[in-house]
Structures are given as structure tokens and as C-alpha cells.
PDB file of C-alpha atoms in Angstrom:
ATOM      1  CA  UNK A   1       7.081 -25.927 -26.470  1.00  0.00           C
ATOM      2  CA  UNK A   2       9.910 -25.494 -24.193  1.00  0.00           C
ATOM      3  CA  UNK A   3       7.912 -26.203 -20.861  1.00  0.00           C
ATOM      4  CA  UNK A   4       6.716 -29.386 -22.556  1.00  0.00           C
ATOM      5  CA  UNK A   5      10.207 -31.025 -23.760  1.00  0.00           C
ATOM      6  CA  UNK A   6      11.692 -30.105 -20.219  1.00  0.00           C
ATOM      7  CA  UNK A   7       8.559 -31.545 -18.607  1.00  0.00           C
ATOM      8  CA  UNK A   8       8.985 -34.546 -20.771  1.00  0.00           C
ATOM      9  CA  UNK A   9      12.598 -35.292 -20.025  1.00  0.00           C
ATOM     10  CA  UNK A  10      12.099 -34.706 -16.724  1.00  0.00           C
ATOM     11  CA  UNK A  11       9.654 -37.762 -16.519  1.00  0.00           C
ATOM     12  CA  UNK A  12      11.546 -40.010 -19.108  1.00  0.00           C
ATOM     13  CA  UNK A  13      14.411 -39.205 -16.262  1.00  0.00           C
ATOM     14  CA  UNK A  14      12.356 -39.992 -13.540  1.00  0.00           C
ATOM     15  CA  UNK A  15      10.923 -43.285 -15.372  1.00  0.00           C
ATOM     16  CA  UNK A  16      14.683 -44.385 -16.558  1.00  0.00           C
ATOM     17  CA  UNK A  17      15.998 -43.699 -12.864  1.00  0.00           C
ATOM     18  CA  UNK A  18      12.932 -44.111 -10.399  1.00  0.00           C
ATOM     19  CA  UNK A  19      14.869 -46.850  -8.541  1.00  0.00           C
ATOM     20  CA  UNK A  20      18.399 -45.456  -7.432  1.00  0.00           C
ATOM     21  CA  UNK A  21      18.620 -43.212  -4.316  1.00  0.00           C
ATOM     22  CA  UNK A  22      20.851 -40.807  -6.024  1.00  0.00           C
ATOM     23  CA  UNK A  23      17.937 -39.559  -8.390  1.00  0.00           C
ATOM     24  CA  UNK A  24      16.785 -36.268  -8.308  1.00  0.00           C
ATOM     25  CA  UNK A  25      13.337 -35.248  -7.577  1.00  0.00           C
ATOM     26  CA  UNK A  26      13.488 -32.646 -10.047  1.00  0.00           C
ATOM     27  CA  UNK A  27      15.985 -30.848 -12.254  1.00  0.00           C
ATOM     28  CA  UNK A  28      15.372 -27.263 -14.197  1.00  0.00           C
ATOM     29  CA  UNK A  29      17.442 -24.227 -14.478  1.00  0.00           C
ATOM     30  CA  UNK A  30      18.623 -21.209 -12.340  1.00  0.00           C
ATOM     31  CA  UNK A  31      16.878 -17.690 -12.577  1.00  0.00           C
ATOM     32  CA  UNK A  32      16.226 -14.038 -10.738  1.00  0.00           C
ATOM     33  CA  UNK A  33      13.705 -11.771 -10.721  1.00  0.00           C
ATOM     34  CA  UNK A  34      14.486  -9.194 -13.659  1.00  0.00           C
ATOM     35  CA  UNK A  35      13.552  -5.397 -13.602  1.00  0.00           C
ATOM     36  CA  UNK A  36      13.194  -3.612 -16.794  1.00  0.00           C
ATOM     37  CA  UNK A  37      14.059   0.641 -15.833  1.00  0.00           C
ATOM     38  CA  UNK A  38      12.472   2.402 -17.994  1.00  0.00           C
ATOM     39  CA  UNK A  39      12.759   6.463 -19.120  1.00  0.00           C
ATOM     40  CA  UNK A  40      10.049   8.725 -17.143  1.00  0.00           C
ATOM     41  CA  UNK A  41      10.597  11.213 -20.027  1.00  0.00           C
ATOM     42  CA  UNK A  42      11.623  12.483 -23.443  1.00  0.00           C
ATOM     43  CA  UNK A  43      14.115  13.985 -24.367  1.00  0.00           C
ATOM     44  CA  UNK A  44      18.141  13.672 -25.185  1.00  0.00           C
ATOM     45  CA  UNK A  45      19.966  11.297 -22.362  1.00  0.00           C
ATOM     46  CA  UNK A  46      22.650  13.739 -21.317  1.00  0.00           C
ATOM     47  CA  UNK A  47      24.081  11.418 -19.032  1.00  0.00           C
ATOM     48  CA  UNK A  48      23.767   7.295 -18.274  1.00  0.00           C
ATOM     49  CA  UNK A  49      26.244   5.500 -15.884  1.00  0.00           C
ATOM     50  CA  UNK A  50      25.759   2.201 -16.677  1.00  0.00           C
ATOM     51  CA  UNK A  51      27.308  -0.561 -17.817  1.00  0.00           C
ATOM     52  CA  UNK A  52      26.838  -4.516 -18.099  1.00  0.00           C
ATOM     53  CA  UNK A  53      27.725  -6.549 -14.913  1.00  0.00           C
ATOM     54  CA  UNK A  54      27.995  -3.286 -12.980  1.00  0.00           C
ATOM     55  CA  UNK A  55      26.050  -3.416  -9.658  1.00  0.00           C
ATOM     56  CA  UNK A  56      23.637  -0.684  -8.290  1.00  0.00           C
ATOM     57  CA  UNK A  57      22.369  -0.083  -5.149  1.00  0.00           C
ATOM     58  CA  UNK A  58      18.663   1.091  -4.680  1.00  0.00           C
ATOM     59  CA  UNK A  59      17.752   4.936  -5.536  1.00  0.00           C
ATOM     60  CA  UNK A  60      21.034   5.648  -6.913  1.00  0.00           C
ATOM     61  CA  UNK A  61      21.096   8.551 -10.099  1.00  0.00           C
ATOM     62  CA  UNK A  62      22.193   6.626 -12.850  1.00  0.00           C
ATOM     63  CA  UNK A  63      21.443   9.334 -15.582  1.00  0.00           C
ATOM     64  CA  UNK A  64      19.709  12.277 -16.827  1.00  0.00           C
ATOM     65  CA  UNK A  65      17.612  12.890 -19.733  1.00  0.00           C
ATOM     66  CA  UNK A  66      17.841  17.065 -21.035  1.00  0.00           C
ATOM     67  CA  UNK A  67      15.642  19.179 -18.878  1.00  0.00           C
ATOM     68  CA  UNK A  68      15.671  22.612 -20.755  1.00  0.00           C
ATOM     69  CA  UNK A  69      12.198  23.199 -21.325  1.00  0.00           C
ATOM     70  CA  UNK A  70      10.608  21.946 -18.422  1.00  0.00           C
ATOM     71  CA  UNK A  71      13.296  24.620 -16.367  1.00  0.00           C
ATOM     72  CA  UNK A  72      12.195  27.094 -18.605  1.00  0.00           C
ATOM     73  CA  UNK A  73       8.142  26.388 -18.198  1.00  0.00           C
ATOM     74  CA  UNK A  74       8.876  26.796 -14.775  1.00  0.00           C
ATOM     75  CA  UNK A  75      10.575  29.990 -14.670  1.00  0.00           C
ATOM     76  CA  UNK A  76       7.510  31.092 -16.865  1.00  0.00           C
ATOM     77  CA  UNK A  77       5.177  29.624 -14.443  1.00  0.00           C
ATOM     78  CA  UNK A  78       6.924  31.431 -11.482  1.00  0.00           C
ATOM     79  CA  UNK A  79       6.960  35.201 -13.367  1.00  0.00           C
ATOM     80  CA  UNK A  80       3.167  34.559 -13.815  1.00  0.00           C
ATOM     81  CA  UNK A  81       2.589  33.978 -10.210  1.00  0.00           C
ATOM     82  CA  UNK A  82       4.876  37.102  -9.625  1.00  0.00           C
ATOM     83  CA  UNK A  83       2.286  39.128 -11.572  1.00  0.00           C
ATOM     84  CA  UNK A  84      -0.314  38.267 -10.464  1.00  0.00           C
ATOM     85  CA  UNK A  85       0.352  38.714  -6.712  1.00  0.00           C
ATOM     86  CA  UNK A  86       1.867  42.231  -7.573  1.00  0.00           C
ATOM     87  CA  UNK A  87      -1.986  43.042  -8.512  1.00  0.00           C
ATOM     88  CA  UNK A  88      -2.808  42.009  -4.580  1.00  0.00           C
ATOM     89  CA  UNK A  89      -3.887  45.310  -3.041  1.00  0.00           C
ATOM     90  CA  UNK A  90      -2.325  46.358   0.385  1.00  0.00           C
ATOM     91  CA  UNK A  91      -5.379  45.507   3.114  1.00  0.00           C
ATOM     92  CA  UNK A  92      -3.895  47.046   6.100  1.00  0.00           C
ATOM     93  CA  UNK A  93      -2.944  50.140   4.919  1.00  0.00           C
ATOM     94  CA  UNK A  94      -6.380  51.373   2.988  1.00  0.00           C
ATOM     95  CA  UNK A  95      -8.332  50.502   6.328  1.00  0.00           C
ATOM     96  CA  UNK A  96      -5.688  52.114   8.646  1.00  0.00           C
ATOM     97  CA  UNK A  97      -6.704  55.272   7.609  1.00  0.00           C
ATOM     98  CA  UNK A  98     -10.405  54.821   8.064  1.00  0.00           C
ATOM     99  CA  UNK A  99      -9.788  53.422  11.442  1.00  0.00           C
ATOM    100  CA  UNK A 100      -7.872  56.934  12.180  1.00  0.00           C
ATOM    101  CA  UNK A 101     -10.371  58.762  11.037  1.00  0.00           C
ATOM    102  CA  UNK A 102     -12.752  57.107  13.300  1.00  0.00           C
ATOM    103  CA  UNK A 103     -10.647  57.175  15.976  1.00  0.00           C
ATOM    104  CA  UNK A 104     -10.247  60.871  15.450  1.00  0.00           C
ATOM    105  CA  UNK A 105     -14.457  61.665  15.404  1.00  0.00           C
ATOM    106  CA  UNK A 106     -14.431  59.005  18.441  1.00  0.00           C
ATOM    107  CA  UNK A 107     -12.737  61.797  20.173  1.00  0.00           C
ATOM    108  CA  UNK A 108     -14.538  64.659  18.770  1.00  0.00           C
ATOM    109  CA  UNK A 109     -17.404  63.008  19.838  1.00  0.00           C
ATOM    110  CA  UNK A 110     -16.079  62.813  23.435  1.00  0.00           C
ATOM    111  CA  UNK A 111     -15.181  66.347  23.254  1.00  0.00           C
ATOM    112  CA  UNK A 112     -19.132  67.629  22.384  1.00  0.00           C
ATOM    113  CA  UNK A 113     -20.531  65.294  24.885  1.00  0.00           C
ATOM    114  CA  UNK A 114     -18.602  67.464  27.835  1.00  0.00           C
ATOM    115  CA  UNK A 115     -19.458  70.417  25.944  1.00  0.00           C
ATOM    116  CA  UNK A 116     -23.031  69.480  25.982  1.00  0.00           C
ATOM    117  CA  UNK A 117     -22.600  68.178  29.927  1.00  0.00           C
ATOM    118  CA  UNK A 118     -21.592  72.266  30.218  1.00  0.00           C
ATOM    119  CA  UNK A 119     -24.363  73.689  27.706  1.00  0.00           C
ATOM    120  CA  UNK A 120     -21.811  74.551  25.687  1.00  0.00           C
ATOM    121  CA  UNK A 121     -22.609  72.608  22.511  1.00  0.00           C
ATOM    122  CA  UNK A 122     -26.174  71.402  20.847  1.00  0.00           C
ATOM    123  CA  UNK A 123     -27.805  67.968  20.729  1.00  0.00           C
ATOM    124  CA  UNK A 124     -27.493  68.450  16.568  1.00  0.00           C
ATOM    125  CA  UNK A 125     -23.494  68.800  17.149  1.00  0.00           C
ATOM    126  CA  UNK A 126     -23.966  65.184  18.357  1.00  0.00           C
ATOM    127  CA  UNK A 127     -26.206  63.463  16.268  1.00  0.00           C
ATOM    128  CA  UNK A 128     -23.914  64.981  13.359  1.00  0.00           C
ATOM    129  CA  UNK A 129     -20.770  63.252  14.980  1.00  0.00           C
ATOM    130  CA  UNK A 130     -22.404  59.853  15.869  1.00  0.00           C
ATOM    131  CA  UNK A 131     -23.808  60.039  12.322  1.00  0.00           C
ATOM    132  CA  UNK A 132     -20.228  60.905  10.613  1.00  0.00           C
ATOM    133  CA  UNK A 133     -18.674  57.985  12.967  1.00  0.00           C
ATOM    134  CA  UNK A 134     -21.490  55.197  11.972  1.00  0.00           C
ATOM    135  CA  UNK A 135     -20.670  56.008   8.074  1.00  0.00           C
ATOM    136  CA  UNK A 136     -16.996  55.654   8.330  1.00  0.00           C
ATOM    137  CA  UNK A 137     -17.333  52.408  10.247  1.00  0.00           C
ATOM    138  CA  UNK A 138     -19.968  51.522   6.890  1.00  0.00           C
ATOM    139  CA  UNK A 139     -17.341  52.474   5.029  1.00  0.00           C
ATOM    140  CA  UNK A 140     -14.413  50.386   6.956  1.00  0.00           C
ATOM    141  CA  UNK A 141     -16.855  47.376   6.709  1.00  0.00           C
ATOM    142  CA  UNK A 142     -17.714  48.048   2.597  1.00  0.00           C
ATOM    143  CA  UNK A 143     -13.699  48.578   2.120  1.00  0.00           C
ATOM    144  CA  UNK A 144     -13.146  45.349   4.090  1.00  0.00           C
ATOM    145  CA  UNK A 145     -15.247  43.397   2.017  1.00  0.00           C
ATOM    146  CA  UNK A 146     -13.969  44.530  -0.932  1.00  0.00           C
ATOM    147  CA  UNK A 147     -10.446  44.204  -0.252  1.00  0.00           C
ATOM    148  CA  UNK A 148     -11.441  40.621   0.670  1.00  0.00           C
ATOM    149  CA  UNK A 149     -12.952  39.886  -2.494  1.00  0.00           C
ATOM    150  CA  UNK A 150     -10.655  40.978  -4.456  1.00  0.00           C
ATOM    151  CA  UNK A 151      -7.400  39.148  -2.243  1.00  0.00           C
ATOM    152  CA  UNK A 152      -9.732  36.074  -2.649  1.00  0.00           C
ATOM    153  CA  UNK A 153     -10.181  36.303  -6.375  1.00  0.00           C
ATOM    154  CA  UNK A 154      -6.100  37.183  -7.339  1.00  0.00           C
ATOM    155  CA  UNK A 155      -5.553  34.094  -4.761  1.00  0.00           C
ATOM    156  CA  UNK A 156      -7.991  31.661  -6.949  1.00  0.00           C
ATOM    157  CA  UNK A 157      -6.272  32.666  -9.931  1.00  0.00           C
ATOM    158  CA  UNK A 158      -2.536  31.672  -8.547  1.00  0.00           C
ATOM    159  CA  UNK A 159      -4.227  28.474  -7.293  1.00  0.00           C
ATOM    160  CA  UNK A 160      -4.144  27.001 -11.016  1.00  0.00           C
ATOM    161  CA  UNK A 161      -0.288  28.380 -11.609  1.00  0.00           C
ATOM    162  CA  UNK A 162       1.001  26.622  -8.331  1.00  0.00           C
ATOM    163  CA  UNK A 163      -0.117  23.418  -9.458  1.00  0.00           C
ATOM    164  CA  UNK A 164       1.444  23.997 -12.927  1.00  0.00           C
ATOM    165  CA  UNK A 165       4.438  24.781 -10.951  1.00  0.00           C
ATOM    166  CA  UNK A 166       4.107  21.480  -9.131  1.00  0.00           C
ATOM    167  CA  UNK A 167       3.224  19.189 -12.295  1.00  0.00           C
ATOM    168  CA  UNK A 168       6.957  20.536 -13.738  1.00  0.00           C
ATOM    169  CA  UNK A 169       8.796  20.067 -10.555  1.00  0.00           C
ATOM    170  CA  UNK A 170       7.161  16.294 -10.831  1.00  0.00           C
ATOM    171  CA  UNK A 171       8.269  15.648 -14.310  1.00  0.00           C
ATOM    172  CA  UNK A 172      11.759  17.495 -13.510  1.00  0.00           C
ATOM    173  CA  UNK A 173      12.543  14.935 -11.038  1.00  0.00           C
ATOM    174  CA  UNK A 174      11.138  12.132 -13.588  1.00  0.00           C
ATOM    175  CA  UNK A 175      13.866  13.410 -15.816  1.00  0.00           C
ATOM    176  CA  UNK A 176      16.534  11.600 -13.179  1.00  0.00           C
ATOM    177  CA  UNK A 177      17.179   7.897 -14.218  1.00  0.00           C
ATOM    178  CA  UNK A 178      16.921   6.734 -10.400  1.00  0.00           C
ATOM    179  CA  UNK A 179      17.918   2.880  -9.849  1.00  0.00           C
ATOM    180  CA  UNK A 180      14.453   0.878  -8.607  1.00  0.00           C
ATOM    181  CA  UNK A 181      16.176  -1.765  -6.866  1.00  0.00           C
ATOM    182  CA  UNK A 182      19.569  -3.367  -5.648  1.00  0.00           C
ATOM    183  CA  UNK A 183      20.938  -5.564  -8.430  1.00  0.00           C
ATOM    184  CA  UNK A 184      23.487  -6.395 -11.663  1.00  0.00           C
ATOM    185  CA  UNK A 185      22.999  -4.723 -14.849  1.00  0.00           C
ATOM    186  CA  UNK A 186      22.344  -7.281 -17.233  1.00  0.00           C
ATOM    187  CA  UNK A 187      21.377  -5.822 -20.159  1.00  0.00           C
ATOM    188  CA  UNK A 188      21.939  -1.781 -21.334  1.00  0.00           C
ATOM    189  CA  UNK A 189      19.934  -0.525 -24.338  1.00  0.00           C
ATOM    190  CA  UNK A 190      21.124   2.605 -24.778  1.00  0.00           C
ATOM    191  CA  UNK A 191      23.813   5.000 -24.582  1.00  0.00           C
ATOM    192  CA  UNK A 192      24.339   8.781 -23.573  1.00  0.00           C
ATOM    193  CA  UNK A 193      23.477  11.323 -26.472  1.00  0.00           C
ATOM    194  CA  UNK A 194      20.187   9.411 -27.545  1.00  0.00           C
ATOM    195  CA  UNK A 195      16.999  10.216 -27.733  1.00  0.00           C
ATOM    196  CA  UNK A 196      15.018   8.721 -25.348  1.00  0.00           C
ATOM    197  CA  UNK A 197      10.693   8.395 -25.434  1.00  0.00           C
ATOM    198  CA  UNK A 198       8.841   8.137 -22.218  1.00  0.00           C
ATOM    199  CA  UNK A 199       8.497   4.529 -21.472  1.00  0.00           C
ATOM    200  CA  UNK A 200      11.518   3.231 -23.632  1.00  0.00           C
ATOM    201  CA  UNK A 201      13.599   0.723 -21.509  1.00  0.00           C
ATOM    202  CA  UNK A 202      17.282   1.785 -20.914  1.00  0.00           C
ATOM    203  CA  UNK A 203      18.514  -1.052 -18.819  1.00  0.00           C
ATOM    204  CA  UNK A 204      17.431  -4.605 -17.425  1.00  0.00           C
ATOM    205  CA  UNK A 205      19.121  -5.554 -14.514  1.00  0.00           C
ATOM    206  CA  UNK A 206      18.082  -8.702 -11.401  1.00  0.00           C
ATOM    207  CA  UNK A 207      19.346  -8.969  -8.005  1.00  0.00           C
ATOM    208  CA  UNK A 208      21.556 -12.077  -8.210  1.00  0.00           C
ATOM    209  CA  UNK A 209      21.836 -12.426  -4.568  1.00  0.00           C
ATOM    210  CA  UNK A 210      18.947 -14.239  -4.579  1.00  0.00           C
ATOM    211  CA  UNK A 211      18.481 -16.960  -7.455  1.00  0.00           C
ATOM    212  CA  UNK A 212      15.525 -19.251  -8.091  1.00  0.00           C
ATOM    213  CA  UNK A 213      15.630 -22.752  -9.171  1.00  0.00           C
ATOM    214  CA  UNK A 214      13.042 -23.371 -11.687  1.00  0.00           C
ATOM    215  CA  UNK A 215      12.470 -27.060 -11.885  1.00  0.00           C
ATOM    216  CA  UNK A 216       9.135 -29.739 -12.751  1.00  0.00           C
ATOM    217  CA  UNK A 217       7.898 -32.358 -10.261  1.00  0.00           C
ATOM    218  CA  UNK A 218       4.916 -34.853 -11.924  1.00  0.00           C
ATOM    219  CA  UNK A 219       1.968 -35.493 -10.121  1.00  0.00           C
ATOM    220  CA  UNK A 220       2.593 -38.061  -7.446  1.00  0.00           C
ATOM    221  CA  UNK A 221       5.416 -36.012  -6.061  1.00  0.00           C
ATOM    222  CA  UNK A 222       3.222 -33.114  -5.486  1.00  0.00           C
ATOM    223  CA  UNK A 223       1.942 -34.365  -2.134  1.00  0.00           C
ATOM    224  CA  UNK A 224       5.458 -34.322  -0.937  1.00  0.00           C
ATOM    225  CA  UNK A 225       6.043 -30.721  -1.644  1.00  0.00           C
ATOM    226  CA  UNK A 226       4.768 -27.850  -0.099  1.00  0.00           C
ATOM    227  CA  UNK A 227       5.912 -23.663   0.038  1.00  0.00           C
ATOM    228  CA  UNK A 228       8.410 -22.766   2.533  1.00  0.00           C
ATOM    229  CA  UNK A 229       9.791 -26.549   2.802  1.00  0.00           C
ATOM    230  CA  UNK A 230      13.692 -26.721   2.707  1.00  0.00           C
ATOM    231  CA  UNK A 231      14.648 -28.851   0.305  1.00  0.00           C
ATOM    232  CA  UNK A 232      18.743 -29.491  -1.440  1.00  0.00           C
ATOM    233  CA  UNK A 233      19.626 -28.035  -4.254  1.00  0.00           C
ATOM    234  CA  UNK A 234      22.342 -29.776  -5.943  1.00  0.00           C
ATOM    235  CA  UNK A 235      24.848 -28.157  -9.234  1.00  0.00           C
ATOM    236  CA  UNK A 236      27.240 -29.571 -10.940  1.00  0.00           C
ATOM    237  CA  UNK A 237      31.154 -29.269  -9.853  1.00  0.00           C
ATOM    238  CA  UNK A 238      34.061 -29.706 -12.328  1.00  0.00           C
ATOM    239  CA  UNK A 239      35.487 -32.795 -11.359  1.00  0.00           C
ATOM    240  CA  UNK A 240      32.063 -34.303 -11.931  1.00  0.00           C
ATOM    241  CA  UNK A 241      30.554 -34.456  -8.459  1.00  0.00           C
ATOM    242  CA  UNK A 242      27.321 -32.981  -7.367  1.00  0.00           C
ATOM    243  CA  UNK A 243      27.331 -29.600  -4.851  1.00  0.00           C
ATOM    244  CA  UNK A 244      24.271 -29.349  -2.497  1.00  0.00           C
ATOM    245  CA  UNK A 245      23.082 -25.997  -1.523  1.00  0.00           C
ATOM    246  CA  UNK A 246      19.705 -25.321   0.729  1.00  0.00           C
ATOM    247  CA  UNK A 247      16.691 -24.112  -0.955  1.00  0.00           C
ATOM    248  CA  UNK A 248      13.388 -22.969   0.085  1.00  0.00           C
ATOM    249  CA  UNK A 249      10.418 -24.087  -2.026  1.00  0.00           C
ATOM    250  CA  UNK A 250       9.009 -20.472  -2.665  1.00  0.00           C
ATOM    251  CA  UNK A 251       6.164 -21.283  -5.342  1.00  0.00           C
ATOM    252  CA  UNK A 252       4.254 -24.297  -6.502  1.00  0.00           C
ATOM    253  CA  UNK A 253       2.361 -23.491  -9.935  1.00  0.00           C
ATOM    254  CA  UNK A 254      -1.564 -25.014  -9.343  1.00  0.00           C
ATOM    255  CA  UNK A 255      -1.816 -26.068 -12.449  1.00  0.00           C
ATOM    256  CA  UNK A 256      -0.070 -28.436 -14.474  1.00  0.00           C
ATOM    257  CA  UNK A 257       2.401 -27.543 -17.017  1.00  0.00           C
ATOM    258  CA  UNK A 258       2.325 -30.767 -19.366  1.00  0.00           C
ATOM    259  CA  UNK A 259      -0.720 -32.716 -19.885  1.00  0.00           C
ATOM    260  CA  UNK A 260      -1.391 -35.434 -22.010  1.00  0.00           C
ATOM    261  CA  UNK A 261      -4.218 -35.155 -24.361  1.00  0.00           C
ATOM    262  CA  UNK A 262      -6.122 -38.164 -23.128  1.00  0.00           C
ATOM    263  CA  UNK A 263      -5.724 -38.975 -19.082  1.00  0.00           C
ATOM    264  CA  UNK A 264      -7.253 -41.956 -18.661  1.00  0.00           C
ATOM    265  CA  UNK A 265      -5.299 -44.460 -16.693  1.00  0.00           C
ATOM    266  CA  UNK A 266      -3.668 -43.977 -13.471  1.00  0.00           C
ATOM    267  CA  UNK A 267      -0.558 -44.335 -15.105  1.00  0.00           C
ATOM    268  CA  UNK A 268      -1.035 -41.297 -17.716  1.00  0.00           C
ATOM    269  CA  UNK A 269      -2.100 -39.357 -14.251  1.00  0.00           C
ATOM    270  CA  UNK A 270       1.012 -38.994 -13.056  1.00  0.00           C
ATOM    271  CA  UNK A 271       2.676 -38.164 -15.685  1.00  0.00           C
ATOM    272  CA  UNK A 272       1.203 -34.449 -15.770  1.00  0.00           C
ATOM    273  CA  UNK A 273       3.782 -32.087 -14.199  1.00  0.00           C
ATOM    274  CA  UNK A 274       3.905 -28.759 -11.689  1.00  0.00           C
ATOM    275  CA  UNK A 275       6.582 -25.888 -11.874  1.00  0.00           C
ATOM    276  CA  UNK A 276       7.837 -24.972  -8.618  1.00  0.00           C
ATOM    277  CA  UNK A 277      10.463 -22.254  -7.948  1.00  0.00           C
ATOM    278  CA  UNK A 278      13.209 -22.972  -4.815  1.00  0.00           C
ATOM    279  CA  UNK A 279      14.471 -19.834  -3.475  1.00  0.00           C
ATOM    280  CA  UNK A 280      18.403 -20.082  -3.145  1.00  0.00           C
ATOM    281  CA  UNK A 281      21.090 -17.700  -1.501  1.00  0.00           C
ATOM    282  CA  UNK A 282      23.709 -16.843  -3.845  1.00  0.00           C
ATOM    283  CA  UNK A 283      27.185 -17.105  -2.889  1.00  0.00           C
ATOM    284  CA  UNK A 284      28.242 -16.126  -6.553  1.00  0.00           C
ATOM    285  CA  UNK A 285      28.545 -19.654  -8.052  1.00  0.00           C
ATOM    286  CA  UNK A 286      25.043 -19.706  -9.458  1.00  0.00           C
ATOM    287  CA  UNK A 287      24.225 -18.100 -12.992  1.00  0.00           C
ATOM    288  CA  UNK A 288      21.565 -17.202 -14.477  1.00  0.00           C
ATOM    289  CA  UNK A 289      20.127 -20.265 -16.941  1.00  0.00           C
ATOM    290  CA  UNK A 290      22.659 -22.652 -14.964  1.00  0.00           C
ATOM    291  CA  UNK A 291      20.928 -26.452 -14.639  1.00  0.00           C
ATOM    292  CA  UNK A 292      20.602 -27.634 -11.275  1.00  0.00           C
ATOM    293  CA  UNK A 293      18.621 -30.519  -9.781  1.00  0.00           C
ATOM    294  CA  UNK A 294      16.533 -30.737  -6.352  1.00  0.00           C
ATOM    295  CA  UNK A 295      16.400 -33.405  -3.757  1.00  0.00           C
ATOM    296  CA  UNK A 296      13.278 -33.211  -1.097  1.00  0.00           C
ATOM    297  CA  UNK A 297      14.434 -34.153   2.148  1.00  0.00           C
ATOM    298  CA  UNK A 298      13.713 -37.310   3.550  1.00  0.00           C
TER     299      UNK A 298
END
């Protein structure tokens, strides 16, 4: 209903005034692009520094909502993964000795084979040693394996903690109130020391450096417009005269906002109307819900 009455005054305007070159070509209000920040968590908000008309810069740590529990699931999480890796068996020791024990009938076996050169030992005292060597390396290979398996199978059951680990540290840093954007608070909701759900908004705030004029244009202006074209933006002054400001036309709606129920006549044609949105630099004199009018250059 409110799009309609604007969109109807706006034409009654344009019909009253069509003929006098100080006519707007469209008139609507001022407004920014608003950001609702929201809580990533639950819990008590220890701490919020915010307030209404303060400005904040991107990423900056407003507040903090009580992160007790998730420290102490973490600390839990961490002594798990402590225990379990205590069960890891030592590798390099266990097969250290087998390889010195083969290292030790490698040179026994060196020792026969001269005696046996010299007819001083049998062909059984080697076959004995080559038989004792190829069982401990059996039994360096079997240990090896097993030590493996084992390593593997404490390492697969860590796997699952670590990513516990890093699904806390995740919702520990969503317990920060972190600033989304550069802009002015607007609106705060709450206040340190309350409760806070996941998703409940805490503050609204819109970068005002940047304001949009929000106006109507009817149908057979629409040819005339187009995004990106500069265009004057004019607001009122106190002593009655009219400031102009440039504006870029950022956004042309496709569809009309007002149309009659029966179009039949050229006339009734034109009177449907478009929202468009001109993008304006604020040098701080333009508010929020502020009326302004727009001119298309010649």
C-alpha cells in the first residue's frame, strides 16, 4: 500500500507539473544497505561494545558470548588424543634389536665361511647360520608389519578426535561477535549479561557513506533512464532552495510497481510506474528516510 500511494503522488505530481522545467523527474526517499549481525552461538554475552550511532570498521571484536564449555570439551578432546598416542608402541627400538642380532649371525656367518675355506668348520655349521639369519630377518619383517598395523590402527582412532578438536576450535571462534562490514550502528538489541541463542540478531547497522535514493519514474520516462547514467539528485535546504548532488542510477526494477487494474488506453499506459535506486556519495547531510527528488540530465 505504501509503494502504491507514493507511486500515485508521484504521477498526480508529474500530471499537475508536467509543463515547468523545474519539475522533477522523480522524487522518493533516501536509504542504505542494512546488515542484521547476528550471534554464531549460545550462551551468556559476556561482553558487547556497541552502541547506537557508533561506527565500526570491518572485522573488528565487538563482543563475546561465554565460552566455558566449549574450552573445557576441548581440553577433554586433547587428554583423549594424549591417551591414545601413549598406547603407540616404539617402532625403532623393537626392530633395532633384531637388526643386531642379525648383524651379529651376519658375522658369525663370515667367521664359519673362513673356517670352512681352512677345513676347519662343517657345511652343517653353515646351513645352521644362514638358516638362523633367514628367520630373524622373517621375524624383522613379521615385527614390522605388526608394528605397522598397530601405529596405523591407534592413528585411525585419533583421526575422529582431531576433527572434534577442530569442530570446537570453529565454534570457539564463532563465540567472537566480529563486525561483517564498515558501517553505523543503527539499531542494538541487546545488552551484555543476556542470554543469547544462535541466530538471534544483536545489532543492525548500514554503511551511510553510501546512500541510495529510492524514487518512481512512470512508463514513458523509462526510455530515458538506464543503469550507470549520472543523473542530479536534488534535497531540500533550509532557506527553501533545492541542493543538487550527483547520482548514479544503480538499479531499475523490470517490473512495474503500480498498475492499474484495466490498461487499456495509451493514456492509462503510462501511468504504470518503475522503482529505480540512484547511488549517492554521502558527505553526511543525507539521512536515512530523507525525501529527495531526481532530475535526468538533459
Amino acid at each position: 500500500m505504501k509503494t502504491s500511494f507514493a507511486a500515485v503522488f508521484s504521477l498526480a505530481f508529474f500530471a499537475a507539473c508536467s509543463s515547468g522545467d523545474d519539475i522533477a523527474d522523480a522524487y522518493g526517499n533516501f536509504e542504505s544497505t542494512e546488515v542484521i549481525v547476528s550471534a554464531e552461538a549460545t550462551g551468556r554475552l559476556l561482553r558487547f561494545e556497541v552502541e547506537e550511532g557508533q561506527v565500526l570498521t570491518e572485522n573488528a571484536i565487538v563482543g563475546g558470548i561465554d565460552s566455558t564449555q566449549l574450552h573445557l570439551r576441548k581440553a577433554q578432546l586433547g587428554a583423549n588424543i594424549k591417551a591414545v598416542k601413549s598406547r603407540v608402541p616404539e617402532v625403532n627400538p623393537q626392530l633395532a634389536v633384531i637388526r643386531q642380532q642379525i648383524a651379529t649371525q651376519q658375522k658369525e656367518k663370515a667367521r664359519i665361511e673362513n673356517l670352512l675355506k681352512a677345513n676347519a668348520a662343517t657345511p652343517k655349521q653353515l646351513d645352521d647360520i644362514n638358516g638362523a639369519i633367514a628367520l630373524l630377518e622373517k621375524q624383522y619383517a613379521s615385527t614390522a608389519s605388526s608394528l605397522k598395523t598397530q601405529v596405523s590402527g591407534l592413528s585411525t582412532e585419533t583421526q575422529p578426535l582431531e576433527f572434534q578438536v577442530a569442530q570446537v576450535k570453529d565454534q570457539l571462534a564463532q563465540t567472537r561477535v566480529v563486525n561483517p562490514v564498515n558501517g553505523t550502528v543503527l539499531v542494538k538489541y541487546v545488552e551484555a549479561g543476556e542470554v543469547v541463542n544462535y541466530g538471534k540478531p544483536l545489532y543492525k547497522l548500514a554503511d551511510l557513506r553510501t546512500m541510495y535514493l529510492r524514487a518512481y519514474i512512470d512508463g514513458n520516462q523509462l526510455s530515458a533512464v538506464k543503469t550507470g547514467q549520472q543523473v542530479q539528485v536534488g534535497i531540500d535546504q533550509p532557506d527553501g532552495t533545492i541542493r543538487q548532488m550527483k547520482g548514479i542510477v544503480s538499479w531499475i526494477s523490470p517490473e512495474a510497481e503500480f498498475t492499474p487494474k484495466t490498461v487499456q488506453t495509451r493514456d492509462e499506459r503510462v501511468r504504470q510506474v518503475y522503482a529505480l535506486k540512484v547511488r549517492v556519495e554521502n558527505d553526511g547531510s543525507l539521512k536515512i528516510g530523507m525525501p529527495g527528488e531526481m532530475r535526468i540530465e538533459k
